[in-house]
Short mmCIF file of C-alpha atoms in Angstrom, two decimals:
data_model
loop_
_atom_site.label_atom_id
_atom_site.label_comp_id
_atom_site.label_asym_id
_atom_site.label_seq_id
_atom_site.Cartn_x
_atom_site.Cartn_y
_atom_site.Cartn_z
CA GLU A 17 0.00 -0.01 0.22
CA VAL A 18 1.24 3.34 -0.94
CA GLN A 19 1.54 5.64 2.22
CA LEU A 20 2.93 8.38 3.85
CA VAL A 21 3.24 8.39 7.72
CA GLU A 22 4.32 12.15 9.25
CA SER A 23 5.48 12.07 13.29
CA GLY A 24 7.25 15.00 14.86
CA GLY A 25 4.20 17.72 15.17
CA GLY A 26 3.78 18.71 19.28
CA LEU A 27 3.73 21.49 21.16
CA VAL A 28 6.99 23.97 21.14
CA LYS A 29 7.56 27.92 22.61
CA PRO A 30 7.63 30.32 20.49
CA GLY A 31 11.80 30.97 19.12
CA GLY A 32 11.67 26.61 19.47
CA SER A 33 12.54 24.35 17.34
CA LEU A 34 10.73 21.11 16.18
CA ARG A 35 11.62 18.29 13.58
CA LEU A 36 9.11 16.81 11.46
CA SER A 37 9.54 12.84 9.90
CA CYS A 38 7.47 11.68 7.15
CA ALA A 39 8.10 8.17 6.61
CA ALA A 40 7.33 6.82 2.72
CA SER A 41 6.30 3.21 1.80
CA GLY A 42 4.77 1.80 -1.01
CA PHE A 43 6.04 2.83 -3.89
CA THR A 44 10.06 4.42 -4.69
CA PHE A 45 10.17 7.24 -3.01
CA SER A 46 13.75 8.27 -4.62
CA SER A 47 11.86 8.86 -8.06
CA TYR A 48 9.36 11.58 -6.65
CA SER A 49 9.12 14.92 -5.66
CA MET A 50 7.63 15.54 -2.29
CA ASN A 51 6.88 18.15 -0.12
CA TRP A 52 5.08 19.89 2.59
CA VAL A 53 1.94 21.39 3.13
CA ARG A 54 0.13 23.10 6.31
CA GLN A 55 -3.38 23.89 7.53
CA ALA A 56 -3.64 26.17 10.07
CA PRO A 57 -6.63 25.46 12.33
CA GLY A 58 -10.66 26.40 10.34
CA LYS A 59 -8.02 27.76 7.46
CA GLY A 60 -7.13 26.90 3.78
CA LEU A 61 -3.88 24.64 2.58
CA GLU A 62 -0.50 26.56 2.21
CA TRP A 63 2.23 25.18 0.59
CA VAL A 64 5.84 25.48 2.29
CA SER A 65 8.33 23.99 0.97
CA SER A 66 9.69 21.02 -1.89
CA ILE A 67 12.33 19.13 -2.85
CA SER A 68 13.05 16.66 -5.50
CA SER A 69 14.14 13.70 -5.86
CA SER A 70 17.82 13.86 -5.57
CA SER A 71 17.51 17.04 -3.63
CA SER A 72 19.30 19.12 -6.28
CA TYR A 73 16.36 21.92 -6.08
CA ILE A 74 15.18 22.54 -2.85
CA TYR A 75 12.02 25.94 -2.16
CA TYR A 76 10.52 27.51 -0.14
CA ALA A 77 7.20 30.01 0.39
CA ASP A 78 8.69 32.95 1.53
CA SER A 79 6.92 33.07 5.35
CA VAL A 80 9.11 30.00 5.75
CA LYS A 81 12.02 30.97 3.94
CA GLY A 82 15.35 31.21 5.95
CA ARG A 83 13.48 29.46 9.43
CA PHE A 84 13.10 25.73 7.35
CA THR A 85 14.87 23.25 6.06
CA ILE A 86 13.16 20.33 4.03
CA SER A 87 15.77 17.22 3.86
CA ARG A 88 15.20 13.77 2.83
CA ASP A 89 17.27 10.70 2.98
CA ASN A 90 16.74 8.41 0.05
CA ALA A 91 18.32 5.34 1.64
CA LYS A 92 15.49 5.73 4.33
CA ASN A 93 12.13 6.90 2.69
CA SER A 94 12.47 9.81 4.43
CA LEU A 95 11.17 13.45 4.48
CA TYR A 96 11.92 16.12 6.52
CA LEU A 97 11.35 19.52 7.70
CA GLN A 98 13.99 20.82 10.28
CA MET A 99 11.39 23.95 12.09
CA ASN A 100 13.35 26.65 13.63
CA SER A 101 12.35 30.55 15.25
CA LEU A 102 8.76 28.96 15.47
CA ARG A 103 5.63 31.68 15.66
CA ALA A 104 2.33 31.66 16.54
CA GLU A 105 1.52 31.86 12.98
CA ASP A 106 3.21 28.71 12.11
CA THR A 107 0.40 26.19 14.49
CA ALA A 108 -1.04 24.33 12.08
CA VAL A 109 -1.43 20.29 10.79
CA TYR A 110 1.47 19.48 8.33
CA TYR A 111 1.21 17.41 5.65
CA CYS A 112 3.72 15.33 3.55
CA ALA A 113 2.79 15.57 0.42
CA ARG A 114 3.98 13.53 -2.57
CA GLU A 115 4.40 15.44 -6.29
CA SER A 116 3.76 12.85 -9.31
CA ARG A 117 3.74 13.95 -12.80
CA LEU A 118 0.32 12.83 -14.59
CA GLY A 119 -1.24 12.01 -17.56
CA VAL A 120 -1.90 9.55 -20.84
CA VAL A 121 0.06 11.22 -23.29
CA PRO A 122 3.57 12.89 -22.95
CA ALA A 123 2.28 16.18 -24.48
CA ALA A 124 -0.38 16.45 -21.87
CA MET A 125 1.88 15.50 -18.38
CA TYR A 126 0.71 17.47 -15.05
CA ASP A 127 1.79 17.83 -11.67
CA ALA A 128 -0.51 16.92 -8.86
CA PHE A 129 0.19 16.14 -5.44
CA ASP A 130 -1.51 12.77 -4.93
CA ILE A 131 -0.59 10.85 -2.02
CA TRP A 132 -0.92 12.46 1.18
CA GLY A 133 -0.08 11.91 4.72
CA GLN A 134 -2.41 12.62 7.70
CA GLY A 135 -0.37 15.07 8.93
CA THR A 136 1.05 15.83 12.20
CA MET A 137 -0.08 18.94 14.06
CA VAL A 138 2.57 21.47 15.21
CA THR A 139 0.98 24.04 18.34
CA VAL A 140 3.39 26.74 18.85
CA SER A 141 2.43 28.59 22.10
CA SER A 142 4.31 29.78 25.68
CA GLU B 15 2.61 35.30 -7.01
CA ILE B 16 -0.86 34.12 -8.59
CA VAL B 17 -4.03 34.26 -6.39
CA MET B 18 -6.97 31.70 -6.64
CA THR B 19 -9.76 32.65 -5.70
CA GLN B 20 -12.88 30.64 -4.68
CA SER B 21 -16.59 31.00 -4.74
CA PRO B 22 -18.91 29.71 -3.60
CA ALA B 23 -16.82 30.21 -0.05
CA THR B 24 -20.19 27.47 0.69
CA LEU B 25 -22.34 26.40 -1.04
CA SER B 26 -25.96 23.79 -0.13
CA VAL B 27 -27.33 21.64 -2.04
CA SER B 28 -29.48 18.63 -1.49
CA PRO B 29 -28.47 14.89 -2.25
CA GLY B 30 -29.13 13.83 -5.97
CA GLU B 31 -28.67 17.11 -7.31
CA ARG B 32 -25.99 18.76 -9.35
CA ALA B 33 -23.10 21.52 -7.62
CA THR B 34 -20.94 23.84 -9.47
CA LEU B 35 -18.33 24.76 -8.07
CA SER B 36 -15.43 28.46 -9.59
CA CYS B 37 -11.99 28.50 -9.05
CA ARG B 38 -10.20 32.06 -10.70
CA ALA B 39 -6.59 32.76 -11.16
CA SER B 40 -5.09 36.11 -11.00
CA GLN B 41 -3.34 35.23 -13.67
CA SER B 42 -3.20 32.53 -16.13
CA VAL B 43 -2.16 29.14 -15.33
CA SER B 44 -2.82 27.49 -19.23
CA SER B 45 -4.42 24.35 -17.59
CA ASN B 46 -1.57 23.51 -14.53
CA LEU B 47 -4.83 23.39 -12.18
CA ALA B 48 -5.87 20.71 -9.70
CA TRP B 49 -8.95 20.28 -7.26
CA TYR B 50 -8.59 18.04 -3.76
CA GLN B 51 -11.11 17.14 -1.73
CA GLN B 52 -10.92 17.67 2.41
CA LYS B 53 -13.81 15.47 4.50
CA PRO B 54 -12.91 16.89 8.13
CA GLY B 55 -10.54 15.30 9.95
CA GLN B 56 -8.56 13.87 6.88
CA ALA B 57 -6.04 14.64 4.33
CA PRO B 58 -6.74 16.47 1.13
CA ARG B 59 -7.43 14.21 -1.81
CA LEU B 60 -6.74 14.30 -5.29
CA LEU B 61 -9.74 14.00 -7.40
CA ILE B 62 -8.72 16.48 -10.65
CA TYR B 63 -5.51 17.29 -12.86
CA GLY B 64 -4.67 18.97 -15.33
CA ALA B 65 -8.02 20.94 -14.72
CA SER B 66 -9.81 18.19 -16.51
CA THR B 67 -8.15 14.34 -16.04
CA ARG B 68 -10.22 12.62 -13.30
CA ALA B 69 -7.19 10.48 -10.81
CA THR B 70 -7.31 7.22 -10.39
CA GLY B 71 -10.42 5.95 -8.38
CA ILE B 72 -12.49 9.11 -8.62
CA PRO B 73 -16.38 8.82 -9.43
CA ALA B 74 -17.64 9.69 -12.95
CA ARG B 75 -19.96 12.07 -11.43
CA PHE B 76 -16.54 14.48 -11.19
CA SER B 77 -15.92 16.43 -14.04
CA GLY B 78 -13.44 19.75 -14.16
CA SER B 79 -12.97 22.31 -17.16
CA GLY B 80 -11.45 25.74 -17.75
CA SER B 81 -8.15 26.69 -18.93
CA GLY B 82 -6.11 29.77 -18.49
CA THR B 83 -8.03 31.79 -15.43
CA GLU B 84 -11.81 30.32 -15.49
CA PHE B 85 -12.40 26.96 -14.12
CA THR B 86 -15.34 25.04 -12.55
CA LEU B 87 -15.15 21.72 -11.02
CA THR B 88 -19.27 19.44 -11.24
CA ILE B 89 -20.31 17.08 -9.29
CA SER B 90 -23.62 15.74 -10.98
CA SER B 91 -25.50 13.86 -8.76
CA LEU B 92 -24.82 15.01 -5.15
CA GLN B 93 -23.76 11.51 -2.73
CA SER B 94 -23.92 12.23 0.72
CA GLU B 95 -20.24 11.24 1.23
CA ASP B 96 -19.53 14.23 -1.33
CA PHE B 97 -20.41 16.88 1.18
CA ALA B 98 -16.93 18.85 2.25
CA VAL B 99 -14.22 21.17 1.56
CA TYR B 100 -12.56 21.83 -2.10
CA TYR B 101 -9.63 23.78 -2.91
CA CYS B 102 -8.25 24.57 -6.45
CA GLN B 103 -4.33 24.22 -6.47
CA GLN B 104 -2.15 26.17 -9.26
CA TYR B 105 1.08 24.63 -10.67
CA ASN B 106 1.95 26.73 -13.30
CA ASN B 107 3.57 28.99 -10.89
CA TRP B 108 5.94 26.05 -10.91
CA PRO B 109 7.29 25.26 -7.56
CA LEU B 110 4.74 28.44 -5.80
CA TYR B 111 2.40 26.19 -5.33
CA THR B 112 -0.80 28.35 -4.58
CA PHE B 113 -4.23 27.23 -3.02
CA GLY B 114 -7.75 28.86 -2.95
CA GLN B 115 -8.87 29.85 -0.06
CA GLY B 116 -11.72 26.36 -0.43
CA THR B 117 -14.96 26.16 -0.78
CA LYS B 118 -17.41 24.40 1.75
CA LEU B 119 -20.39 22.01 0.02
CA GLU B 120 -23.06 21.26 2.84
CA ILE B 121 -26.08 19.46 2.86
CA LYS B 122 -29.37 21.68 2.15
#
């Protein structure tokens, strides 16, 4: 079964740090770009960060740039998000999501997040 | 940054009826648009990619249309399990993916 399982969430004080993990199974993890997406309580989805299959390309939303670091270990089928200098506005459920290139014909291939984990809650509060 | 605007914020529809959800991009995203469904306490699920192609296992009552800046998700005959929040997402401005704010589809 294709699966993503996040862990590492919890309660942390403002200015603190936390490291999230996402364990992948059921597919060739090293072949896919991966993403972190978050959702504040009662709010919509916000893309946070992306990492290519070989870690060659890494991108961040402006809201987390300089504070969060995405990484992966293909040998361990794992994705990580190191979160430093946490703020109250970082409080959210954090999802990892697989990015796939989908379509039938080469001329019409599209990217989408086709597999999501169940999420892990991060609460930043004093 | 491309801003995605969904309307309406809440849509009340009776089971068996048709639901039409809209998503507008602040600039053209071609057909690089996806739709996701999210039920309470669950992760989002991919419904549509490439603006109009159903993802694996998605029932035929879900259909997507549009290109450029205007997109529509149509659910032809609502089932009880379809009441959820729906998000559109653009990936034309890769890798700065952006989501719409969501449309809550509720039972009338």
